[in-house]
mmCIF file of C-alpha atoms and ligand atoms in Angstrom:
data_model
loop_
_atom_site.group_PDB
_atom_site.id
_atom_site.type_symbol
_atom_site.label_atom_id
_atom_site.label_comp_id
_atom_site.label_asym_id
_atom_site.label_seq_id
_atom_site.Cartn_x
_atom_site.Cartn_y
_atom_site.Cartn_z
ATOM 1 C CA UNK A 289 22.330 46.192 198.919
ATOM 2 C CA UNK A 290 21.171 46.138 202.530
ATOM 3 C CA UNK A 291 21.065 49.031 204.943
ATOM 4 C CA UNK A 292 24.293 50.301 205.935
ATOM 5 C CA UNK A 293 25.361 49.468 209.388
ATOM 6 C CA UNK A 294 28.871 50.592 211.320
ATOM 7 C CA UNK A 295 29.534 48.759 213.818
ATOM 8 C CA UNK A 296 32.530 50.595 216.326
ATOM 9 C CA UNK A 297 35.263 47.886 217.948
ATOM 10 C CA UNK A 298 33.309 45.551 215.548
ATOM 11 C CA UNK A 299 36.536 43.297 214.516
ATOM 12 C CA UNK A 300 36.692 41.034 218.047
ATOM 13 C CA UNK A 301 34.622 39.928 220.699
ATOM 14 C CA UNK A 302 31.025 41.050 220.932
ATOM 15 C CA UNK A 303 31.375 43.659 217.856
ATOM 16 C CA UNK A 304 32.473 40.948 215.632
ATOM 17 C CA UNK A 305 29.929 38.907 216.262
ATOM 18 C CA UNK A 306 27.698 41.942 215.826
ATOM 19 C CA UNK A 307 28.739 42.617 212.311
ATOM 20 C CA UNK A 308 28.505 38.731 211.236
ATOM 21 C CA UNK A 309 24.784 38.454 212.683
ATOM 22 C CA UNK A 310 24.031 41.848 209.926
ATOM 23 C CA UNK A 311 25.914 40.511 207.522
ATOM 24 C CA UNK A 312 23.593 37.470 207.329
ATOM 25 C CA UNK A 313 20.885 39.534 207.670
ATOM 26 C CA UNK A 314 21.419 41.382 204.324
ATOM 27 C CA UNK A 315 22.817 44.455 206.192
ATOM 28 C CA UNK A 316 25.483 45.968 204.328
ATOM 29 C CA UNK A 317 28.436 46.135 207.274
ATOM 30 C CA UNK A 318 31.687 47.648 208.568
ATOM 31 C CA UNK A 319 33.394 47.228 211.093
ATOM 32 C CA UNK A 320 35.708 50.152 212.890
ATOM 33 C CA UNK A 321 39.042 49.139 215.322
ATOM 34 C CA UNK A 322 41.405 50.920 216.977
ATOM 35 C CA UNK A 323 44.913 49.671 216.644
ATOM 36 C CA UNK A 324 44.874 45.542 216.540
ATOM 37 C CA UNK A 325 45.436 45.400 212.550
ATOM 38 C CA UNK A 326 46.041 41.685 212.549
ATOM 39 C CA UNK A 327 42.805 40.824 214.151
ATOM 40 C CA UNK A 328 41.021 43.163 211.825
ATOM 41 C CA UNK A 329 42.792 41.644 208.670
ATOM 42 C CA UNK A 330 41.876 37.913 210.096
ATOM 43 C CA UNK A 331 38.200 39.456 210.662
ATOM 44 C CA UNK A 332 37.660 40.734 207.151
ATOM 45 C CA UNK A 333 39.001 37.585 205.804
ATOM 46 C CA UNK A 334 36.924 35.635 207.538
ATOM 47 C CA UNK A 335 33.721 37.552 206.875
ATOM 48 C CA UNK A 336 34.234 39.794 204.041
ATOM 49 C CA UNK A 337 33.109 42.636 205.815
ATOM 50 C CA UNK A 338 35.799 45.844 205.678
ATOM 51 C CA UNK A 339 37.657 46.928 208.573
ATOM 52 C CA UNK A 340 38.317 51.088 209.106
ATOM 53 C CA UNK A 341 40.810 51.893 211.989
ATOM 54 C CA UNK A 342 40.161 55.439 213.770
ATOM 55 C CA UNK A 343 40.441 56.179 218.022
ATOM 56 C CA UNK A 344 36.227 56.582 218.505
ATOM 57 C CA UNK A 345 37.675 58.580 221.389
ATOM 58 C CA UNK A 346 38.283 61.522 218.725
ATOM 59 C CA UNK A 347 35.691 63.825 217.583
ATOM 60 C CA UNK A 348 37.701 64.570 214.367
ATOM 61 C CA UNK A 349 38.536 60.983 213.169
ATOM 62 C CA UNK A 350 35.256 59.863 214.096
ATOM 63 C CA UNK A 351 34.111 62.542 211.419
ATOM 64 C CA UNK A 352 36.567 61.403 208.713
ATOM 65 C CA UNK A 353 35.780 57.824 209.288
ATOM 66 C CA UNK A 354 32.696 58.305 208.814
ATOM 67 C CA UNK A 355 33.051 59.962 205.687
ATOM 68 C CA UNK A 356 35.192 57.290 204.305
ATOM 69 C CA UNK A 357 32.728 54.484 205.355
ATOM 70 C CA UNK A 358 29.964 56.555 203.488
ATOM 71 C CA UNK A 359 31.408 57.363 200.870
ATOM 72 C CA UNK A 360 32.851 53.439 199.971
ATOM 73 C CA UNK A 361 29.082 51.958 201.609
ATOM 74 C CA UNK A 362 26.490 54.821 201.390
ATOM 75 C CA UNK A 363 24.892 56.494 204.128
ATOM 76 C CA UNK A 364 25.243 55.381 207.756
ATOM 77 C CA UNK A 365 21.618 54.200 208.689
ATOM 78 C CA UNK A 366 22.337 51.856 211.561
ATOM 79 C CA UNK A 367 24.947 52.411 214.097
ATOM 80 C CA UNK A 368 26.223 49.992 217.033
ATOM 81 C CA UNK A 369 28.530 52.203 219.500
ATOM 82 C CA UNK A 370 30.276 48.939 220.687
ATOM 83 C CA UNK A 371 34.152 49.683 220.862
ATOM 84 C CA UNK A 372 34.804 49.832 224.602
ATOM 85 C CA UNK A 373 37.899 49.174 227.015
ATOM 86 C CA UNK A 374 38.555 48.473 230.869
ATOM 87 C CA UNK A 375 40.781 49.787 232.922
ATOM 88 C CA UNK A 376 39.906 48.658 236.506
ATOM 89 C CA UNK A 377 41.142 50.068 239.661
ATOM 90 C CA UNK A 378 39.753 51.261 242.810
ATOM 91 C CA UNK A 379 39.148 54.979 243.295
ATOM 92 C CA UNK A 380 41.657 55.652 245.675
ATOM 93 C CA UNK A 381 44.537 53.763 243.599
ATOM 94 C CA UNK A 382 42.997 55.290 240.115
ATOM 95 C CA UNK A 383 45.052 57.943 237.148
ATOM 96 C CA UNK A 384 43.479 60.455 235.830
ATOM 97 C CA UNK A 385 44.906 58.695 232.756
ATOM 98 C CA UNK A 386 42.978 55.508 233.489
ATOM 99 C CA UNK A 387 39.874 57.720 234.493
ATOM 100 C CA UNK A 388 40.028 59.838 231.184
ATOM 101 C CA UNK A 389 40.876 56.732 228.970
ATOM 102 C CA UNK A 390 37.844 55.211 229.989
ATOM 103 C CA UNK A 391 35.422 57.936 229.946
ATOM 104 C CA UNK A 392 36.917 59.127 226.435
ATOM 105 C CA UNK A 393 36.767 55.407 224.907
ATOM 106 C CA UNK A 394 33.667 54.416 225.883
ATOM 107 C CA UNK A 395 31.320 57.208 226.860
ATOM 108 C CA UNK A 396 33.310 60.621 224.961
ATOM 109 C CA UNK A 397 33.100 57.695 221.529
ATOM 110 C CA UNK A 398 29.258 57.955 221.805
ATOM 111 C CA UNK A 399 28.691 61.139 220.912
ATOM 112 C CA UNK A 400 31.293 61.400 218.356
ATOM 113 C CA UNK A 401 30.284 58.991 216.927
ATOM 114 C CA UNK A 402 26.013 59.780 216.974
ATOM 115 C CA UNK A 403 27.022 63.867 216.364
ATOM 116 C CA UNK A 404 28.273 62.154 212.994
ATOM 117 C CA UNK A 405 25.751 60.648 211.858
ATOM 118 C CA UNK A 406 22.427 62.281 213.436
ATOM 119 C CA UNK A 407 22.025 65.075 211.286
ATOM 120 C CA UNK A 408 22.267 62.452 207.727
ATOM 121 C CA UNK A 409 19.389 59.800 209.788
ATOM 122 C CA UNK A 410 16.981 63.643 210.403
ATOM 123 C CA UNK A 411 17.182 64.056 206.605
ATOM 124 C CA UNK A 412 16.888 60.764 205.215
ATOM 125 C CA UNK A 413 13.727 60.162 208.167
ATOM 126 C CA UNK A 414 15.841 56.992 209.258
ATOM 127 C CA UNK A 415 18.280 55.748 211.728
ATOM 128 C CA UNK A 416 18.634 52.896 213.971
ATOM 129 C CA UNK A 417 20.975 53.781 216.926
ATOM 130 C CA UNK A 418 22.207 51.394 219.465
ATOM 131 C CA UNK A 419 24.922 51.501 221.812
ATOM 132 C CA UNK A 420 26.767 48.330 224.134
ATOM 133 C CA UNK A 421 26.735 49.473 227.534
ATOM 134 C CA UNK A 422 27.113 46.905 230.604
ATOM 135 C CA UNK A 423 25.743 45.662 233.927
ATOM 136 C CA UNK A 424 28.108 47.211 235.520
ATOM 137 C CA UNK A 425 26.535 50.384 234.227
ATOM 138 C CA UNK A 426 23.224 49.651 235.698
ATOM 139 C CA UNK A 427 24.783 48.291 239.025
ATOM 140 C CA UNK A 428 28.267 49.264 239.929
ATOM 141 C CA UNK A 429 31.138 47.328 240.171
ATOM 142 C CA UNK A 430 33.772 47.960 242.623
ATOM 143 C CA UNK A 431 36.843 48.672 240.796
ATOM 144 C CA UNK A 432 35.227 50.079 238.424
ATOM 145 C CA UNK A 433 33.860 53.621 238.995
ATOM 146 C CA UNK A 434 35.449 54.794 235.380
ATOM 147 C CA UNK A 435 33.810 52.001 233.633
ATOM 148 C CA UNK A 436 30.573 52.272 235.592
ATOM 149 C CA UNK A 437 30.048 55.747 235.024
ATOM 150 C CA UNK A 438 31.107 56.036 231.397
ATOM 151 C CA UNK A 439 28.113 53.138 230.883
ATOM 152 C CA UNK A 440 25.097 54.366 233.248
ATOM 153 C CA UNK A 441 26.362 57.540 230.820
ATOM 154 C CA UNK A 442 25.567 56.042 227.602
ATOM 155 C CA UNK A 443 22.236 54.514 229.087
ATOM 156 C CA UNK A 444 21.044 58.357 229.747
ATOM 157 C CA UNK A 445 22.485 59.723 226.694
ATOM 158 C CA UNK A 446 20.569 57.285 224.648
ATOM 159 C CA UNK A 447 17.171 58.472 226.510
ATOM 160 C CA UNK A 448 17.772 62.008 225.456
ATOM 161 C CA UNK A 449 18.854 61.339 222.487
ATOM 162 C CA UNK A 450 15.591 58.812 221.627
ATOM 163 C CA UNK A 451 13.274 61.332 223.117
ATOM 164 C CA UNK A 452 14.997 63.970 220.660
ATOM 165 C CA UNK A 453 14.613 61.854 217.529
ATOM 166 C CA UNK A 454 11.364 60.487 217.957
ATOM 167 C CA UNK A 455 9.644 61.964 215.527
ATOM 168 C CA UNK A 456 12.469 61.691 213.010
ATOM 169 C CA UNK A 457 12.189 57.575 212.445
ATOM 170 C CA UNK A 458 15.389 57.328 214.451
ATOM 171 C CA UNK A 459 15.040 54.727 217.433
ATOM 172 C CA UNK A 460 17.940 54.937 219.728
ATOM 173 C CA UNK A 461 18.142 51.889 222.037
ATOM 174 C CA UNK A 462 20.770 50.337 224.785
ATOM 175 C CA UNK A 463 21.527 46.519 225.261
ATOM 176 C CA UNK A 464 23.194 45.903 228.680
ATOM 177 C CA UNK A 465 25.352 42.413 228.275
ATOM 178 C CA UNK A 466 26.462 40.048 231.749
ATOM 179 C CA UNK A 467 29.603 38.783 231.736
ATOM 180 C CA UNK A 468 30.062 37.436 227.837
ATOM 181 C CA UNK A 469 32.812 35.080 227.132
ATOM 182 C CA UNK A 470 34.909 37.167 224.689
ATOM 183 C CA UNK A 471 39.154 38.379 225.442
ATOM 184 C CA UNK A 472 38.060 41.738 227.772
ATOM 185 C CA UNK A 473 36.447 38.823 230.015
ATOM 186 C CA UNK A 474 39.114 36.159 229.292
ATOM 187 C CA UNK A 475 41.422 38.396 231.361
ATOM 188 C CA UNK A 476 39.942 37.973 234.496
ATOM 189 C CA UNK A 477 41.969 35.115 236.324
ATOM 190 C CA UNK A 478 39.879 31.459 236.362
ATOM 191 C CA UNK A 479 40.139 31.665 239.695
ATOM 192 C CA UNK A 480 38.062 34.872 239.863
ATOM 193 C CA UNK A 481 35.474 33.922 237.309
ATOM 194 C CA UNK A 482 35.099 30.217 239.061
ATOM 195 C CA UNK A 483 34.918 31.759 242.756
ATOM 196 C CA UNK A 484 33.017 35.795 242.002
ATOM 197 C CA UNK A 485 31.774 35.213 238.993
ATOM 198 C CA UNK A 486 29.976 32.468 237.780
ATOM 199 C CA UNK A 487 28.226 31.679 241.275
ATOM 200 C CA UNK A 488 26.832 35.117 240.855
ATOM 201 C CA UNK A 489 25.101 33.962 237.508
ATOM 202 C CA UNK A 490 21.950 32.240 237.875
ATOM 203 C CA UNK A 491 22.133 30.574 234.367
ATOM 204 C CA UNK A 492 26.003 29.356 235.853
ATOM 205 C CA UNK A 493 27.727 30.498 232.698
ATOM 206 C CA UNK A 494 29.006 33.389 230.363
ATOM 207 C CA UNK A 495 27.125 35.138 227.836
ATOM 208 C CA UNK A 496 27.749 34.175 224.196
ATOM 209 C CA UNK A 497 28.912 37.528 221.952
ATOM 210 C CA UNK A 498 26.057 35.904 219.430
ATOM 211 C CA UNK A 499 23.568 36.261 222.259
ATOM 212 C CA UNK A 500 24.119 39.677 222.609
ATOM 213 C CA UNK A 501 24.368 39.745 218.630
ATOM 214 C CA UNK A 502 21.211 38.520 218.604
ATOM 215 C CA UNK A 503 19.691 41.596 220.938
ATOM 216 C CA UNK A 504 20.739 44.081 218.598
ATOM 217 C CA UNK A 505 19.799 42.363 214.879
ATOM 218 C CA UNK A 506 15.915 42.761 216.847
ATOM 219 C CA UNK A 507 16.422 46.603 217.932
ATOM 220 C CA UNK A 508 18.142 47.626 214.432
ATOM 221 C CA UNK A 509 15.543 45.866 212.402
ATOM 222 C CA UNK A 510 12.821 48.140 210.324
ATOM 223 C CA UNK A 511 9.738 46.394 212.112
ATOM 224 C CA UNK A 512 11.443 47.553 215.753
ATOM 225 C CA UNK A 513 10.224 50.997 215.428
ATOM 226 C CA UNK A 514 8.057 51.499 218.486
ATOM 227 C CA UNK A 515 10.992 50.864 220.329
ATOM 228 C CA UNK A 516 12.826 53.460 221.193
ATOM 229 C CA UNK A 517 14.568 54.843 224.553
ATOM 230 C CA UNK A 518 14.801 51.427 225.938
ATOM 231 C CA UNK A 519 17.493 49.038 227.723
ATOM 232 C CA UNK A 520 17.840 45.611 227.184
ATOM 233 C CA UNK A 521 19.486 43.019 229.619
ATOM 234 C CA UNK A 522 21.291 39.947 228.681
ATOM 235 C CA UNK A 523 22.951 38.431 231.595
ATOM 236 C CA UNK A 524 22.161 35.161 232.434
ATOM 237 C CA UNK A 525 19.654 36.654 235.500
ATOM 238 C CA UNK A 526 22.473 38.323 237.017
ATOM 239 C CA UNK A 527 21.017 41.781 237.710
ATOM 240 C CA UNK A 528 17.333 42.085 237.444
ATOM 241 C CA UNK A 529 15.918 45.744 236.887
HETATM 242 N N1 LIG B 648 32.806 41.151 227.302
HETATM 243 C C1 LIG B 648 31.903 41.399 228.205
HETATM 244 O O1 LIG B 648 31.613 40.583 229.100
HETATM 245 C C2 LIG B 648 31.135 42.677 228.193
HETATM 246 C C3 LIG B 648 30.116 42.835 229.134
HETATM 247 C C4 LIG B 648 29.378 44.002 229.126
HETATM 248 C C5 LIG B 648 29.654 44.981 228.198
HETATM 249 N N2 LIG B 648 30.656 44.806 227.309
HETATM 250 C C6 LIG B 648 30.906 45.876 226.356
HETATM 251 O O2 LIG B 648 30.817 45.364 225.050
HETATM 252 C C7 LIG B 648 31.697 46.067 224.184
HETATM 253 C C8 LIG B 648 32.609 45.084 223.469
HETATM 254 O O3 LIG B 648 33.336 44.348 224.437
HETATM 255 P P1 LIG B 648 34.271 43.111 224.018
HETATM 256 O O4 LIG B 648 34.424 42.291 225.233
HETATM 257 O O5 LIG B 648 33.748 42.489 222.776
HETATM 258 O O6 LIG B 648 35.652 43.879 223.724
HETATM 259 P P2 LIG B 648 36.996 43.367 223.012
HETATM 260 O O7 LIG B 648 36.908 41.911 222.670
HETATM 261 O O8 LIG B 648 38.106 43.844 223.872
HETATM 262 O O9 LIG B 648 36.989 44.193 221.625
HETATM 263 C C9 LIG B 648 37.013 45.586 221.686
HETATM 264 C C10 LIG B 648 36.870 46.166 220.295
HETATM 265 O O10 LIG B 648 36.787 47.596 220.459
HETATM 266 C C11 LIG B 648 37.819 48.204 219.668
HETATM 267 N N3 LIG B 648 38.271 49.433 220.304
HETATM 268 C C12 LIG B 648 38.774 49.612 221.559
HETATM 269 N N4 LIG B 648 39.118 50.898 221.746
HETATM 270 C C13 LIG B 648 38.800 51.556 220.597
HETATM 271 C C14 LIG B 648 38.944 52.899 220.136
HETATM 272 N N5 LIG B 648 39.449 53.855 220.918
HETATM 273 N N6 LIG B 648 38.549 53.185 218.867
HETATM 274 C C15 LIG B 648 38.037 52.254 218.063
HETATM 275 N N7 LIG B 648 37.874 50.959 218.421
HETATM 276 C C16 LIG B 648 38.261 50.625 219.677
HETATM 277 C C17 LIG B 648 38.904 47.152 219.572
HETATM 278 O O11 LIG B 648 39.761 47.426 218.468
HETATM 279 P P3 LIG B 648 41.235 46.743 218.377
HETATM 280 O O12 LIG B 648 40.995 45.304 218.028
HETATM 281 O O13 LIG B 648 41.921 47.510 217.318
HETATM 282 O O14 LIG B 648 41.855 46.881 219.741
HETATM 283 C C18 LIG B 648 38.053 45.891 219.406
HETATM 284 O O15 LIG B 648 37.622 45.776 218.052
HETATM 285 C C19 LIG B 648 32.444 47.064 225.079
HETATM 286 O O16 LIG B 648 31.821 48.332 225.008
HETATM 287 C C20 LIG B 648 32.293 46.479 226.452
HETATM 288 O O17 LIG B 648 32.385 47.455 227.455
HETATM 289 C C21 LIG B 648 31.403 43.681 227.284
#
């Protein structure tokens, strides 16, 4: 049996794709989801991998699901914070329910879900932490303030956190995807994509989930030690920091 690795949101899109590329690397995976149960009960026939449904956005469940995943699979030793949502809208049109839903899903999810696990990875003298934040996190995006901040959030969480955890074999890492062709970008009207995005893209296309996939099977892997505290980009040449 592989390392255990959780995966959050890791039943669609990105997260899925996630989970298959440590399955076939001898990983032993699940996959969390929120709600969608047909999507998770296509994903875990597809790929085997088990499918646990808690709200990352709460402290409590994120502590019992956990504890379920450990005690079925062993001890969480790598952990993707990948579950994520949008809700767009400019400032001075925004809800504090679209605000909070945001911030709680995506940002709130991280450390419920690393408070859970961080103390097991200090004993054990392993962990392998990386969370899916976004260019729009290192950039801005207009419309997007909620979604912006919750993801520059997780990029200085994960700092702190590495610096904290250095010494404990616990590398905590971010991977900053482009646009990536998966349902959360699939909503944007063609039109938009044709005409705002895809000029904006030097490579002139989406991101692949796999390619991202692909980012974090290198950060999780035992060899990838030394690197710790870091950001990755993956977005065609969009945004180059
Ligand atoms: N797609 C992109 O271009 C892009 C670019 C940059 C960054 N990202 C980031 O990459 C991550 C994945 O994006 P995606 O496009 O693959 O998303 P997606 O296709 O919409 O899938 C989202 C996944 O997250 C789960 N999820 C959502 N809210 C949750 C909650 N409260 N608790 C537990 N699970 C929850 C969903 O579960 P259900 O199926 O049950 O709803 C689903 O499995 C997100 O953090 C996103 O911000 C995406």
């Amino acid at each position: 049996m592989g390392r255990v690795a959780l995966v959050t949101g890791g039943t669609r899109g990105i997260g899925a794709a996630v989970c298959k590329a440590l399955a076939a690397g001898g990983y032993t995976v699940a996959a969390n989801y929120a709600g969608n149960d047909e999507a998770a009960a296509a994903f875990t026939a597809e790929t085997g991998v088990p499918a646990f449904k808690w709200d990352v956005s709460d402290f409590s469940a994120c502590k019992a699901g956990i504890a379920e995943v450990e005690a079925k699979l062993g001890p969480v030793e790598v952990l993707v914070n990948n579950a994520g949502i949008t809700r767009d809208g400019m400032l001075h049109k925004m809800s504090p329910e679209q605000w909070h839903a945001v911030i709680n899903t995506n940002l709130n999810s991280v450390f419920n879900m690393c408070r859970n696990v961080i103390e097991g990875m200090r004993e054990r003298s392993f962990g392998r932490i990386v969370s899916i934040s976004s260019i729009n996190g290192q950039k801005g995006q207009m419309g997007q303030t909620n979604y912006s901040a919750a993801k520059a959030g997780e990029i200085g969480f994960s700092k702190a956190l590495a610096q904290e955890n250095a010494r404990k074999g616990i590398t905590v890492n971010v991977i900053c995807p482009g646009y990536i062709g998966t349902e959360m970008v699939r909503a944007v009207p063609q039109d938009v994509l044709d005409k705002h995005v895809l000029p904006q893209i030097p490579l002139g296309r989406l991101g692949e989930p796999e390619e991202i996939a692909r980012c974090v099977l290198f950060l999780v892997a035992d060899e990838a030690g030394f690197i710790t505290g870091s950001t990755i980009t993956a977005n065609g040449g969009q945004y180059l920091i």
